[in-house]
PDB file of C-alpha atoms in Angstrom:
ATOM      1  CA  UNK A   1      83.022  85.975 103.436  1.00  0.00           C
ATOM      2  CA  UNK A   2      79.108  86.822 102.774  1.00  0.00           C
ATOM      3  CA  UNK A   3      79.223  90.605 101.461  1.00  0.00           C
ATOM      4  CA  UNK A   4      77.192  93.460 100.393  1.00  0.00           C
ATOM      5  CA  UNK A   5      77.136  94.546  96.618  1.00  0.00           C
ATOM      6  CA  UNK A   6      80.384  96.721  96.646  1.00  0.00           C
ATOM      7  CA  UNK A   7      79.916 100.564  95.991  1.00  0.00           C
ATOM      8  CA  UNK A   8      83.453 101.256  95.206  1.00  0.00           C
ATOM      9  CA  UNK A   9      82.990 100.250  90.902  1.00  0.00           C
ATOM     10  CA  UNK A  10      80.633 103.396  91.175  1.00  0.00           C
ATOM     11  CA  UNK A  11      82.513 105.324  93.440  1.00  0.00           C
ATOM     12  CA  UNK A  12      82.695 108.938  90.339  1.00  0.00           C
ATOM     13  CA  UNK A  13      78.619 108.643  90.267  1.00  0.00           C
ATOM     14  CA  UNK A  14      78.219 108.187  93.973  1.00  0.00           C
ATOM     15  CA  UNK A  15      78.954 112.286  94.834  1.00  0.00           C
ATOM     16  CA  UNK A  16      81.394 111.762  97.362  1.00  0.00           C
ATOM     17  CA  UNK A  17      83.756 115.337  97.447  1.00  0.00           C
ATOM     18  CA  UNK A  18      86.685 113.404  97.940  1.00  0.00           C
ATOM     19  CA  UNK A  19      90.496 114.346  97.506  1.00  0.00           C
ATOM     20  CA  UNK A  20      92.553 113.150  94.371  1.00  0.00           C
ATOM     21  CA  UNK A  21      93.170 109.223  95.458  1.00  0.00           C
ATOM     22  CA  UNK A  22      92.328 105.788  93.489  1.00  0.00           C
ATOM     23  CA  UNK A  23      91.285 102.426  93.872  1.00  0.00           C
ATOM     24  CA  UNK A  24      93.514  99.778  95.476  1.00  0.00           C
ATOM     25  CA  UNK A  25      92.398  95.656  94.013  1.00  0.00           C
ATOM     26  CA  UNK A  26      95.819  94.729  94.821  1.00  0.00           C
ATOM     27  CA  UNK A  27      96.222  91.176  97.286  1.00  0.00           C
ATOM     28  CA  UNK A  28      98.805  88.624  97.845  1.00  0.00           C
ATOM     29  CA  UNK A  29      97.172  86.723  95.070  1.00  0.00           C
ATOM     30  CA  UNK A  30      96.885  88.908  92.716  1.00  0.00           C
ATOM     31  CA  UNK A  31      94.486  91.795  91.675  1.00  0.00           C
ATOM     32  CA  UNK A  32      91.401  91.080  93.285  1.00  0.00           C
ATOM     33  CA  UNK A  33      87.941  90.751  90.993  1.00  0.00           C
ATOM     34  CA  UNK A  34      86.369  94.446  92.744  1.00  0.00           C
ATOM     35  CA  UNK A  35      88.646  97.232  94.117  1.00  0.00           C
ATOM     36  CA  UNK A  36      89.011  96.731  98.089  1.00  0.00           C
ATOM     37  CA  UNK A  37      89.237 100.551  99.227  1.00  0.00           C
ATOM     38  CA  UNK A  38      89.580 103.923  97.799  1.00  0.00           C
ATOM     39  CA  UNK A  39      92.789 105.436  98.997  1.00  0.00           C
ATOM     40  CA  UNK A  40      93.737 109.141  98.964  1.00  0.00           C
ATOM     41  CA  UNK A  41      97.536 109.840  97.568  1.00  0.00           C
ATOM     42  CA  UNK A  42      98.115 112.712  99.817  1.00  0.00           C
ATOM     43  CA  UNK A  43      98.025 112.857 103.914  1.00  0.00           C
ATOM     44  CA  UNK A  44      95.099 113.648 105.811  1.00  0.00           C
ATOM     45  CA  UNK A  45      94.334 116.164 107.802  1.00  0.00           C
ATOM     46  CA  UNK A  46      92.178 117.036 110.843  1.00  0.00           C
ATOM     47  CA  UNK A  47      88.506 117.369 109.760  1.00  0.00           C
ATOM     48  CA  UNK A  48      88.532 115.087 106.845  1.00  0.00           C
ATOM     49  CA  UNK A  49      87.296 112.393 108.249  1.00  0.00           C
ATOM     50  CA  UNK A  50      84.385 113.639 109.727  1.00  0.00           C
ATOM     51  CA  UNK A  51      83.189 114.980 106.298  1.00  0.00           C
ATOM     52  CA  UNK A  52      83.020 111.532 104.596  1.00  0.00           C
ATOM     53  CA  UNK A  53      81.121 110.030 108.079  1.00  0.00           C
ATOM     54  CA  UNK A  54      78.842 112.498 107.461  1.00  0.00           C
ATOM     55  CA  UNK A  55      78.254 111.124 103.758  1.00  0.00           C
ATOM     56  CA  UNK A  56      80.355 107.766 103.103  1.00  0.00           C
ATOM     57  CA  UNK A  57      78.069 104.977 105.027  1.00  0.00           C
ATOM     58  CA  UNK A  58      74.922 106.272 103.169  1.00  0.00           C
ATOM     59  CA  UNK A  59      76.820 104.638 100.161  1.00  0.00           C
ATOM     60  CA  UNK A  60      77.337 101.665 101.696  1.00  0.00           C
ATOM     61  CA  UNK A  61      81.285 103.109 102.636  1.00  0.00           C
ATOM     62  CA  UNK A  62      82.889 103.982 105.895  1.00  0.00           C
ATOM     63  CA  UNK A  63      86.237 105.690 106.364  1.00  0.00           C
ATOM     64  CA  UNK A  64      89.484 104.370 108.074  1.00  0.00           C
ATOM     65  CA  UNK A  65      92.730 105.783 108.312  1.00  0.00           C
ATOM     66  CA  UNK A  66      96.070 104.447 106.807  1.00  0.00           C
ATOM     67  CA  UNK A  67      99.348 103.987 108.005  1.00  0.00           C
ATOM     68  CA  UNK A  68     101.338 104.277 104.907  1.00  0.00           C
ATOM     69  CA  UNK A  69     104.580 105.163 106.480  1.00  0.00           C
ATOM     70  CA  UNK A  70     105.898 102.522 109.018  1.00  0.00           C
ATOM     71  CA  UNK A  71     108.350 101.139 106.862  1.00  0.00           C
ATOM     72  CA  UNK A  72     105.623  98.750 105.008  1.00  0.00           C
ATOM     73  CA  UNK A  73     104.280 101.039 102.440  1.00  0.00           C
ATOM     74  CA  UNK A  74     100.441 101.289 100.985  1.00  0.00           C
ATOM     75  CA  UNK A  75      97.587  98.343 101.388  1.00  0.00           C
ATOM     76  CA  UNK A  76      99.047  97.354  98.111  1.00  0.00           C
ATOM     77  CA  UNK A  77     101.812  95.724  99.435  1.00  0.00           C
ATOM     78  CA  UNK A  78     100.521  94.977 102.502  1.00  0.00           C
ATOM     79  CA  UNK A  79     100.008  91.282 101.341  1.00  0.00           C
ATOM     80  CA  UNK A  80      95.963  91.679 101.860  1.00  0.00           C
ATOM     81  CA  UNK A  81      93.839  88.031 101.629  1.00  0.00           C
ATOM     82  CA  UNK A  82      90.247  88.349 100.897  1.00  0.00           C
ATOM     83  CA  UNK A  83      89.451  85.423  99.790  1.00  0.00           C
ATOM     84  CA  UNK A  84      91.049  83.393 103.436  1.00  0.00           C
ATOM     85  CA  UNK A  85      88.229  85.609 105.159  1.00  0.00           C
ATOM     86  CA  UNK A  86      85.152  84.283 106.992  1.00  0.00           C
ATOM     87  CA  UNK A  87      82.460  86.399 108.225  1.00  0.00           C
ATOM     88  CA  UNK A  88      82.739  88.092 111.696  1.00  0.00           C
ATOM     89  CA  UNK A  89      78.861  87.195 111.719  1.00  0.00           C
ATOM     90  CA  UNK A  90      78.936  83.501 112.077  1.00  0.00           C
ATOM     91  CA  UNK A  91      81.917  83.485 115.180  1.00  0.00           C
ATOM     92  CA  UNK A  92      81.006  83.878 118.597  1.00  0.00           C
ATOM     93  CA  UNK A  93      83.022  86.783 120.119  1.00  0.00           C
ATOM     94  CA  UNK A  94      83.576  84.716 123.113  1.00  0.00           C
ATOM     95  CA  UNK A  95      84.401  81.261 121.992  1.00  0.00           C
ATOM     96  CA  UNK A  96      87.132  83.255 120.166  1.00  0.00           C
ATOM     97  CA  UNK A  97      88.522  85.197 123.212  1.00  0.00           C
ATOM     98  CA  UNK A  98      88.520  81.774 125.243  1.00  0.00           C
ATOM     99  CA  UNK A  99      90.655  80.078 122.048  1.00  0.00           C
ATOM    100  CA  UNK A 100      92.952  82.780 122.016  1.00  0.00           C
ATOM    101  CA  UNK A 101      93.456  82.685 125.860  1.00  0.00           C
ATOM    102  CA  UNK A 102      93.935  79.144 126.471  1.00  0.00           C
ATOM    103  CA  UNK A 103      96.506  79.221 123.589  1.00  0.00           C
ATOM    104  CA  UNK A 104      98.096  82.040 125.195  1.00  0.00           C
ATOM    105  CA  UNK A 105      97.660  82.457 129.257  1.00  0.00           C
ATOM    106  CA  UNK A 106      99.367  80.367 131.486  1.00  0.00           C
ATOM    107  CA  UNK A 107      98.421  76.884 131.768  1.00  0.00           C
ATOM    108  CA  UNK A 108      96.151  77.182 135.030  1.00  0.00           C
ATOM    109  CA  UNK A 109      94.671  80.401 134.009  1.00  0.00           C
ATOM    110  CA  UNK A 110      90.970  80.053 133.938  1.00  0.00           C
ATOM    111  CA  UNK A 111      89.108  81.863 130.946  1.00  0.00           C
ATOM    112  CA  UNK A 112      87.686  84.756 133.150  1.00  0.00           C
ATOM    113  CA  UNK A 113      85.096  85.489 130.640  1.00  0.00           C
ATOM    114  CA  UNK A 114      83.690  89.011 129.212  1.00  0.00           C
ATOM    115  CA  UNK A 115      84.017  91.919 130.594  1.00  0.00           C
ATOM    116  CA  UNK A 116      80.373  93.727 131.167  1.00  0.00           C
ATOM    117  CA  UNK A 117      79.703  96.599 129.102  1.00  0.00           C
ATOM    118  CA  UNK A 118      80.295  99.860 129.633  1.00  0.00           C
ATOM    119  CA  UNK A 119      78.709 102.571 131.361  1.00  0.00           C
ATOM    120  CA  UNK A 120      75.657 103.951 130.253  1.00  0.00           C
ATOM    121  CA  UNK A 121      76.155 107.811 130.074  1.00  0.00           C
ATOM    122  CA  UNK A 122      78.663 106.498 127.058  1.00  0.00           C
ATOM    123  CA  UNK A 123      79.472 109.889 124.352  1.00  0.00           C
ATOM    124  CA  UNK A 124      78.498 109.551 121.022  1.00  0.00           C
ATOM    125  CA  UNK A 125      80.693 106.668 119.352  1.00  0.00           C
ATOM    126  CA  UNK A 126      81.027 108.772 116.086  1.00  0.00           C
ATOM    127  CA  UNK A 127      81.791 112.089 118.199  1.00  0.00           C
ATOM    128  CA  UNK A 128      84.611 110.358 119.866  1.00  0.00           C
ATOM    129  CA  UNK A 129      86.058 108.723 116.697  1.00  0.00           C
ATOM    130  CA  UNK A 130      85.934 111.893 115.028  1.00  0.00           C
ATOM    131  CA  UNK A 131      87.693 113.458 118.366  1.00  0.00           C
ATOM    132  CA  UNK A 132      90.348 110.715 118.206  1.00  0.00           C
ATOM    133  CA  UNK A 133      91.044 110.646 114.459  1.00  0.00           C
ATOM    134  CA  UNK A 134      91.681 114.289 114.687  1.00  0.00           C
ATOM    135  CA  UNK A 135      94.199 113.810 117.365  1.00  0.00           C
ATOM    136  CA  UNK A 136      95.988 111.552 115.572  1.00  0.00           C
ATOM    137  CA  UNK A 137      96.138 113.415 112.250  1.00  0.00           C
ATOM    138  CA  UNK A 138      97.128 116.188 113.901  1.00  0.00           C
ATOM    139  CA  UNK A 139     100.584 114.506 115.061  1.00  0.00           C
ATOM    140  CA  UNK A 140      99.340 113.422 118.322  1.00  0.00           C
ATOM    141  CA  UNK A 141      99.945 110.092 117.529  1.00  0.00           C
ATOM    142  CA  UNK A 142     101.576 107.041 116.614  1.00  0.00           C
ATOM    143  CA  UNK A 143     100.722 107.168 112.643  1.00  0.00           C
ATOM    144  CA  UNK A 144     103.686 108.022 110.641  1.00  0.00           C
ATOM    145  CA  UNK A 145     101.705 108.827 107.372  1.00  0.00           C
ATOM    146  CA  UNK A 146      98.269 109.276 107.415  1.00  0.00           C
ATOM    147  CA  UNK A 147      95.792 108.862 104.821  1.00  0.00           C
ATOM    148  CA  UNK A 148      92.182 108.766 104.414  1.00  0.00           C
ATOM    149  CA  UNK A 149      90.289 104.883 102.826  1.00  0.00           C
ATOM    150  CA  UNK A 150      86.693 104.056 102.052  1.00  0.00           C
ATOM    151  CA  UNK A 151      86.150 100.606 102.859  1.00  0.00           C
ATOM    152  CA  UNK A 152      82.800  98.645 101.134  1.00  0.00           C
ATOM    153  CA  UNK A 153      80.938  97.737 105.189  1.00  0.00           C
ATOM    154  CA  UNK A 154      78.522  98.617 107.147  1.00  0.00           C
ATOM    155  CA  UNK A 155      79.597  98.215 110.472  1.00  0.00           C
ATOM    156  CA  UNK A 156      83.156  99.468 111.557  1.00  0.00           C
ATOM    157  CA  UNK A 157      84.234  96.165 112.889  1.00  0.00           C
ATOM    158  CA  UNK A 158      84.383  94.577 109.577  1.00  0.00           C
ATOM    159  CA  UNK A 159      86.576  97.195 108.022  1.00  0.00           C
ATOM    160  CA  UNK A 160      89.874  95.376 108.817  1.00  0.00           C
ATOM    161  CA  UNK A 161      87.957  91.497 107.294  1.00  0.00           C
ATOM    162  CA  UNK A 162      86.690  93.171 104.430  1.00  0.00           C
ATOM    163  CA  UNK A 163      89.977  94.629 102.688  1.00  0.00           C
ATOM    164  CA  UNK A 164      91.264  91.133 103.898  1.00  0.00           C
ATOM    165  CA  UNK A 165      93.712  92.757 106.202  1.00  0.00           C
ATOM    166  CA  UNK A 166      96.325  90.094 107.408  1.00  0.00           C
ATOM    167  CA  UNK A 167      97.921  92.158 110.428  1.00  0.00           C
ATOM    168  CA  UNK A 168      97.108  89.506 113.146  1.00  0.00           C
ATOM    169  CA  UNK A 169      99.094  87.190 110.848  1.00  0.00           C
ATOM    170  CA  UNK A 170     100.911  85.523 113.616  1.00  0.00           C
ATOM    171  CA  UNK A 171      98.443  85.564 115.812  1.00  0.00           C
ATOM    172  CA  UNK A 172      95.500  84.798 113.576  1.00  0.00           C
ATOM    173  CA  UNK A 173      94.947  84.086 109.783  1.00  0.00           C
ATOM    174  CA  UNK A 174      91.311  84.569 109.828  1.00  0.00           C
ATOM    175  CA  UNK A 175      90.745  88.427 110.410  1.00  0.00           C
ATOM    176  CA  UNK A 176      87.094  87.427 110.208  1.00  0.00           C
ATOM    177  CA  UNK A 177      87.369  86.029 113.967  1.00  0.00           C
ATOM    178  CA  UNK A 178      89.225  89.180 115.167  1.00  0.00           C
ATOM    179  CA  UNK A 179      85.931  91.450 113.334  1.00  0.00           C
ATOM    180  CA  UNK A 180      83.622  89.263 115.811  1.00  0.00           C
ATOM    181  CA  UNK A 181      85.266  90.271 118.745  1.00  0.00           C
ATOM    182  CA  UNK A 182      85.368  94.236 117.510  1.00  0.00           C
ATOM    183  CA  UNK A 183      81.622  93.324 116.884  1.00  0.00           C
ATOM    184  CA  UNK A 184      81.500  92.384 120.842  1.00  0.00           C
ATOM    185  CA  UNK A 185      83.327  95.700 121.563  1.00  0.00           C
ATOM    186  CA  UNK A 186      81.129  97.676 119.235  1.00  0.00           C
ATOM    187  CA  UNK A 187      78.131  96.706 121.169  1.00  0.00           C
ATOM    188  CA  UNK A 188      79.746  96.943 124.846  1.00  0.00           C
ATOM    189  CA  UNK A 189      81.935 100.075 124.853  1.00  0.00           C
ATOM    190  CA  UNK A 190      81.190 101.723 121.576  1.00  0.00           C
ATOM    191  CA  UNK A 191      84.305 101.382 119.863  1.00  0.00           C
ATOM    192  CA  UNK A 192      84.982 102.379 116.220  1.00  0.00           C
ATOM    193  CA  UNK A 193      87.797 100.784 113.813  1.00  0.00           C
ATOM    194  CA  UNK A 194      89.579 103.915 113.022  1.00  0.00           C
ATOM    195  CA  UNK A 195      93.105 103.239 111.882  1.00  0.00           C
ATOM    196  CA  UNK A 196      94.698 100.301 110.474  1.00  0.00           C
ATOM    197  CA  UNK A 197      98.733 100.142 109.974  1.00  0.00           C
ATOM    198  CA  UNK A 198     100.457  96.736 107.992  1.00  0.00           C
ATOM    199  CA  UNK A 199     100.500  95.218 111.461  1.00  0.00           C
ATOM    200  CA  UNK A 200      98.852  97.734 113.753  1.00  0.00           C
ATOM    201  CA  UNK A 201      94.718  98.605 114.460  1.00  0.00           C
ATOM    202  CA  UNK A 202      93.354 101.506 116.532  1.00  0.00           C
ATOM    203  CA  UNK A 203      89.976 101.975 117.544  1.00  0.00           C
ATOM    204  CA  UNK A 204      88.229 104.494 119.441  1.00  0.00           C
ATOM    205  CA  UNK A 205      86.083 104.118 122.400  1.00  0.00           C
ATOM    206  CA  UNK A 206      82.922 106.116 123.451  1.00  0.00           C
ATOM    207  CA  UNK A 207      82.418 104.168 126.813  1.00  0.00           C
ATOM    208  CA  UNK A 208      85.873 103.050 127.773  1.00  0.00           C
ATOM    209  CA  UNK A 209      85.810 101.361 131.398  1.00  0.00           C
ATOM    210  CA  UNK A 210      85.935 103.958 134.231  1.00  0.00           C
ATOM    211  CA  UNK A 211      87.348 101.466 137.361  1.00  0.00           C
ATOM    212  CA  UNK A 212      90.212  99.810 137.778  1.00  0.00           C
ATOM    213  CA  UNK A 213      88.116  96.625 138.720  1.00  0.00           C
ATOM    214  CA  UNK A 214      86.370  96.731 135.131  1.00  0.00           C
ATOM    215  CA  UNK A 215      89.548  97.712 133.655  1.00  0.00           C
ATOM    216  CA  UNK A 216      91.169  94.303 134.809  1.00  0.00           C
ATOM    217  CA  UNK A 217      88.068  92.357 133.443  1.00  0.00           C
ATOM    218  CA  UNK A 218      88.812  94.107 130.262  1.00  0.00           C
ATOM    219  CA  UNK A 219      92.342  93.082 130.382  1.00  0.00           C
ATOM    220  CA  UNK A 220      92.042  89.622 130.087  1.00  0.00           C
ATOM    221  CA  UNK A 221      90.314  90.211 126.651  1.00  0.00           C
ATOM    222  CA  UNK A 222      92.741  92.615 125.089  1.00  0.00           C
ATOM    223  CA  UNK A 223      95.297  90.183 125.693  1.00  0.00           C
ATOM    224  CA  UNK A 224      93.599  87.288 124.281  1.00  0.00           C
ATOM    225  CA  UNK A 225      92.863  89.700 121.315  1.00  0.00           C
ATOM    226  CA  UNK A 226      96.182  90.726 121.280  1.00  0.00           C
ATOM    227  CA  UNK A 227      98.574  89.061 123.857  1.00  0.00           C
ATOM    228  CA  UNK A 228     101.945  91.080 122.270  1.00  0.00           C
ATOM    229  CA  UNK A 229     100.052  94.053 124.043  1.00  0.00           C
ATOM    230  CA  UNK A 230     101.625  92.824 126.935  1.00  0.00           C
ATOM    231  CA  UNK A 231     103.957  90.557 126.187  1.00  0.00           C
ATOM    232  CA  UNK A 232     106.186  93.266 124.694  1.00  0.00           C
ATOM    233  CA  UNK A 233     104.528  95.942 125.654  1.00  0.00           C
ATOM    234  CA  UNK A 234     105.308  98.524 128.223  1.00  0.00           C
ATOM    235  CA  UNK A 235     103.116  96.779 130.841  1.00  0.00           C
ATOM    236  CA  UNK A 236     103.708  93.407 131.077  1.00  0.00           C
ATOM    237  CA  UNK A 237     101.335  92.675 133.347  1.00  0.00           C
ATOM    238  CA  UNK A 238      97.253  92.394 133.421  1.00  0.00           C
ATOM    239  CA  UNK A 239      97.013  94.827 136.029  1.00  0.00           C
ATOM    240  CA  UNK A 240      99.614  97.517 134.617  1.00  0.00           C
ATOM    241  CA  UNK A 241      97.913  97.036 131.172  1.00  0.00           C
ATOM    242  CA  UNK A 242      94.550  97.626 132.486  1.00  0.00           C
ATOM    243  CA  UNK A 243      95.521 100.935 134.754  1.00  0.00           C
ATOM    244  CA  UNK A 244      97.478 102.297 132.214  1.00  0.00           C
ATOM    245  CA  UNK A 245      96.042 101.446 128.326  1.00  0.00           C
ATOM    246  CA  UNK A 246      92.381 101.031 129.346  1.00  0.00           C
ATOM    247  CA  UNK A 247      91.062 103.067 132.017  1.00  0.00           C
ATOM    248  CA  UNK A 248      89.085 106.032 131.073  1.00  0.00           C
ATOM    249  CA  UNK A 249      91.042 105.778 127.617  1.00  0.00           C
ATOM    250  CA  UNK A 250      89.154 107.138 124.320  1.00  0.00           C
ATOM    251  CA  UNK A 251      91.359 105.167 122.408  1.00  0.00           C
ATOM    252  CA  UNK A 252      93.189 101.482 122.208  1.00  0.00           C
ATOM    253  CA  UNK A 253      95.901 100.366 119.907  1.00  0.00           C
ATOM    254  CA  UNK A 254      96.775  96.847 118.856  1.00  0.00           C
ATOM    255  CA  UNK A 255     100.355  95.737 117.731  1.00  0.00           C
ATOM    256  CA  UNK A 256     101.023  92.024 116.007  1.00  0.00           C
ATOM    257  CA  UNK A 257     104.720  91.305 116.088  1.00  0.00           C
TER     258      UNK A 257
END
């Protein structure tokens, strides 16, 4: 994967206040030849992530929030692959979605293609990841043990393809295609890459759809993104997934079995 020169090696001179924490180079092959992400040892707390957006990305770092208690322990044993990574940059965020759905949909199922953007008067994408992070550092969430990262990237979608995050294992190999389509997202309803378990992702969303109609359009994507969404989620169906997980939601969560 094509990459920027990595910050993290100078992270002491860079004058980041951060918490007591340390570097994390560990992968499934090995220590990697860089660190991949500064990790803090204790849980976060509501706040702290706005203060390193306000002063992370001018070093080249954003912040992401890690699951460290769902039974699979730290990034370090999360089995992260690096080097298997392309980059999100040359994928086409459709082509992907319409892979993943004819591999997944039902066999006459057309490819319904993208969903149109969403509206307009959209808030603030940082506001609203700042918003949602809070809630879910504040127990009003799914995280289990929650602690702050600095990831070397410049845009939020690549967070989860530049640690070499292997989540979508079973579903994908490649994280780099999965970063295209949060690229796609990113552009259409303002989502941010906010919180990444062993086998879980959550983003926020600044300009989530706001009809049902747009929800279903939307549908069809998070379930070629993601197709245990539904498959063993609560809604099984398009329709259910789309009133209930997408419309008007600030947030969307992602679960690889």
């Amino acid at each position: 994967m094509a990459t920027l020169p990595n910050p993290l090696p100078r992270l002491a001179s860079l004058g980041l206040h951060l918490p007591p924490g340390g570097l994390v180079d560990a992968t499934d092959d090995g220590p990697w030849h860089e660190p991949l992400l500064w990790l803090a040892d204790g849980p976060a707390a509501p706040g702290d992530w706005a203060v390193l957006r306000r002063t992370a990305p001018a070093v080249g770092l954003l912040p992401v929030v890690l699951d460290v208690g769902a039974g699979h322990g730290g990034p370090e044993l999360w089995e992260l692959m690096p080097g298997e990574m392309s980059y999100p940059g040359d994928h086409d965020a459709e082509e992907v979605l319409e892979e993943f759905w004819d591999e997944c949909a039902e066999e006459d199922a057309d490819w319904p293609g993208l969903a149109a953007e969403g509206a307009d008067a959209a808030q603030d994408p940082e506001s609203v990841a700042s918003d949602v992070v809070d809630s879910l550092l504040d127990g009003r969430g799914p995280l289990k043990d929650p602690r702050l990262a600095l990831v070397p990237a410049r845009r939020s979608a690549d967070v989860p393809t530049s640690i070499g995050w292997m989540g979508p294992a079973n579903h994908e190999n490649d994280t780099g295609r999965l970063s295209a389509v949060l690229r796609s997202w990113e552009d259409r309803f303002g989502i941010r890459t906010v919180a990444l378990g062993f086998d879980t992702l959550l983003v926020s969303v600044a300009a989530p759809p706001t009809t049902l109609a747009e929800a279903e359009d939307l549908a069809a994507e998070h379930f070629a993104f993601c197709p245990d969404n539904i498959w063993q989620g609560s809604d099984s169906t398009l329709g259910a997934y789309a009133e209930h997980q997408l419309l008007n939601q600030p947030a969307w969560h992602f679960w690889w079995d």
